PDB file of C-alpha atoms in Angstrom:
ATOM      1  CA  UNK A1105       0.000   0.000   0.000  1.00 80.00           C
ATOM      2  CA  UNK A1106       2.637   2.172   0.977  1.00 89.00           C
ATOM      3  CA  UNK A1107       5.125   0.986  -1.986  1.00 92.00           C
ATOM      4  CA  UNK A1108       7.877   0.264   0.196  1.00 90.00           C
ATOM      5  CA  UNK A1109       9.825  -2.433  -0.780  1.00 89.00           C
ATOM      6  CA  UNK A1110      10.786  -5.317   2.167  1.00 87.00           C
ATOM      7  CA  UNK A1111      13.457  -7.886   2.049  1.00 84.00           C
ATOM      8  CA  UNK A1112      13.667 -10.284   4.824  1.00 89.00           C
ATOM      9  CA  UNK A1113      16.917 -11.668   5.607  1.00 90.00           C
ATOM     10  CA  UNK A1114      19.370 -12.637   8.606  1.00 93.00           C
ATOM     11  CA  UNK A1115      21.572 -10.256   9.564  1.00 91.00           C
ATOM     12  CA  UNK A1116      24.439 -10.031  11.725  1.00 94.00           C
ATOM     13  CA  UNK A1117      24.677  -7.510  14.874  1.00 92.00           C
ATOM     14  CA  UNK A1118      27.936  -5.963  12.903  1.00 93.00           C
ATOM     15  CA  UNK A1119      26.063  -5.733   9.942  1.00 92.00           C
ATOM     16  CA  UNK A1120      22.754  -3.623  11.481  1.00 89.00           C
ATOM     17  CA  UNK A1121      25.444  -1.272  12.831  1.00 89.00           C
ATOM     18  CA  UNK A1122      27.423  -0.421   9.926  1.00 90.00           C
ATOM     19  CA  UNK A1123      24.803  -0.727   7.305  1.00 90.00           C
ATOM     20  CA  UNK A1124      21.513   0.024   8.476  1.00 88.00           C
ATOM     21  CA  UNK A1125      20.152   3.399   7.311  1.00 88.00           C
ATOM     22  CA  UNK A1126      17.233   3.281   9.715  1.00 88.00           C
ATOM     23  CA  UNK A1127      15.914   1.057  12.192  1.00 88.00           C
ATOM     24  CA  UNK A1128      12.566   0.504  14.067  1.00 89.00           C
ATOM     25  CA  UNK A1129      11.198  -2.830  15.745  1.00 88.00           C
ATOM     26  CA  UNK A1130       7.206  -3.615  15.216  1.00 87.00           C
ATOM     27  CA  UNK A1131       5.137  -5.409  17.351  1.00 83.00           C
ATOM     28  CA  UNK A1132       1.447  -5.624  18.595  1.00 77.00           C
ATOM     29  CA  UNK A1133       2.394  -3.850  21.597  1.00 77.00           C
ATOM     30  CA  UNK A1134       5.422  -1.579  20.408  1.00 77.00           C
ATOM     31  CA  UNK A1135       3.229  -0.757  17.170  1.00 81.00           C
ATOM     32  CA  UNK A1136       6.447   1.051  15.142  1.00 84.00           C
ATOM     33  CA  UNK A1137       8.999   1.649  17.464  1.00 84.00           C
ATOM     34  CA  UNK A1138      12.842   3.426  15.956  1.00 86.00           C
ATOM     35  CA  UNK A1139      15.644   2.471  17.296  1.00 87.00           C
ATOM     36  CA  UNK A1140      18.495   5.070  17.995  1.00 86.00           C
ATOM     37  CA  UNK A1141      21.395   3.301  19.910  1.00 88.00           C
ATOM     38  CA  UNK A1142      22.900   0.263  18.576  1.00 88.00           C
ATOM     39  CA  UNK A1143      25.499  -0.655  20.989  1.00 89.00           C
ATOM     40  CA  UNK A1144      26.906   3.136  21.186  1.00 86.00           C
ATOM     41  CA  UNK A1145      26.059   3.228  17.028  1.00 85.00           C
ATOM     42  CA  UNK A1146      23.536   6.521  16.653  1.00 85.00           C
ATOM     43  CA  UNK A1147      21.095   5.849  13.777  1.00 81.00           C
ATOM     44  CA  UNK A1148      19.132   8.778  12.352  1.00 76.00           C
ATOM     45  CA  UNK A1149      15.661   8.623  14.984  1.00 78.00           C
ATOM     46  CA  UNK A1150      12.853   8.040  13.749  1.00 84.00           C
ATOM     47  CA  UNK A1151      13.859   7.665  10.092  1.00 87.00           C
ATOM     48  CA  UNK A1152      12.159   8.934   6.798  1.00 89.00           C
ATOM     49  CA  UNK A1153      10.175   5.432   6.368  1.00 90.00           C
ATOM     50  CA  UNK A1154       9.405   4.523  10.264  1.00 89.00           C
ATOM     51  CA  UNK A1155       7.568   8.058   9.948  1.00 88.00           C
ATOM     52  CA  UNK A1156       5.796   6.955   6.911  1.00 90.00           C
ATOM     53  CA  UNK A1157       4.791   3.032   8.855  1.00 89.00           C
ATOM     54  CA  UNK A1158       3.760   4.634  11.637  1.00 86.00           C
ATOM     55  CA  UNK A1159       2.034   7.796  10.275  1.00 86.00           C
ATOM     56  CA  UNK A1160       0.402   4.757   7.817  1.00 88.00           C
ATOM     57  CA  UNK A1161      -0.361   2.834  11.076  1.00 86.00           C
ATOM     58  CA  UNK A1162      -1.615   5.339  13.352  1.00 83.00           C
ATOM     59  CA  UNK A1163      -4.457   6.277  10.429  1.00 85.00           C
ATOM     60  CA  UNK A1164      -5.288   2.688  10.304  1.00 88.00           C
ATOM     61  CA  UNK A1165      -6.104   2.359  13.889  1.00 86.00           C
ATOM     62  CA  UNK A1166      -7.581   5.365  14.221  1.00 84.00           C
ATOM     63  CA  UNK A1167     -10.597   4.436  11.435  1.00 90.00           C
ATOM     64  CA  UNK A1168     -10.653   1.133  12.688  1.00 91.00           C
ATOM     65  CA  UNK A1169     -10.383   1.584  16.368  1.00 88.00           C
ATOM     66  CA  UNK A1170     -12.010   5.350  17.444  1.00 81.00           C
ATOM     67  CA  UNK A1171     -10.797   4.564  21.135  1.00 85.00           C
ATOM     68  CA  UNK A1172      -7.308   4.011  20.311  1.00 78.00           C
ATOM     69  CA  UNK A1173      -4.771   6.633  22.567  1.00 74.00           C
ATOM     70  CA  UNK A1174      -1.741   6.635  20.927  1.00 69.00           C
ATOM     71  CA  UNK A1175       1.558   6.123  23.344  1.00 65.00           C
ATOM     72  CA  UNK A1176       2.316   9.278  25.119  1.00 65.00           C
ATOM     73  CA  UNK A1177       6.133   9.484  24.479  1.00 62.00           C
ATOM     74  CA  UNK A1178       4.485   9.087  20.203  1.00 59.00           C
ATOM     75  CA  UNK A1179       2.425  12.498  20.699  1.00 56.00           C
ATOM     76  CA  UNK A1180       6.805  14.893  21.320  1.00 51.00           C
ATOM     77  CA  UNK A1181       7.373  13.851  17.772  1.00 58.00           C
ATOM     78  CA  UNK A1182       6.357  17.288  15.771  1.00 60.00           C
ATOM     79  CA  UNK A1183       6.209  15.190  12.639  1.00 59.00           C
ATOM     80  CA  UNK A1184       3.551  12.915  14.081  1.00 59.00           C
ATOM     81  CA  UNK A1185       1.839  16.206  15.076  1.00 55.00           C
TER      82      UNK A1185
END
């Protein structure tokens, strides 16, 4: 829907560190979640696409779920604004 392209793949810890552009863990609980420390490695927080999953998700839930309160913490992001 979005037209982002996914790859799944292993991937080493060294790898994530020195080649990851972006990085954000999803779960039912975590919804899209960006990661900025990896081990002392600063990655770019939230990146261009975990804005655009989680702008994409937040909408979602919101039509489908009018009682859904977004994560506090979510709400200091002004892009999310």
């Amino acid at each position: 829907q979005l037209g982002i392209k996914v790859h799944e793949t292993h991937f080493s810890l060294a790898k994530l560190k020195s080649e990851a552009s972006e990085v954000f863990i999803s779960s039912t609980t975590r919804e899209v979640c960006p990661v900025n420390i990896i081990d002392e490695v600063t990655k770019p927080c939230p990146g261009p696409v975990t804005l655009r999953l989680l702008k994409a998700f937040i909408e979602k839930i919101e039509a489908e779920c009018p009682s859904y309160k977004p994560h506090p913490k979510r709400q200091l992001h002004p892009a999310l604004q």
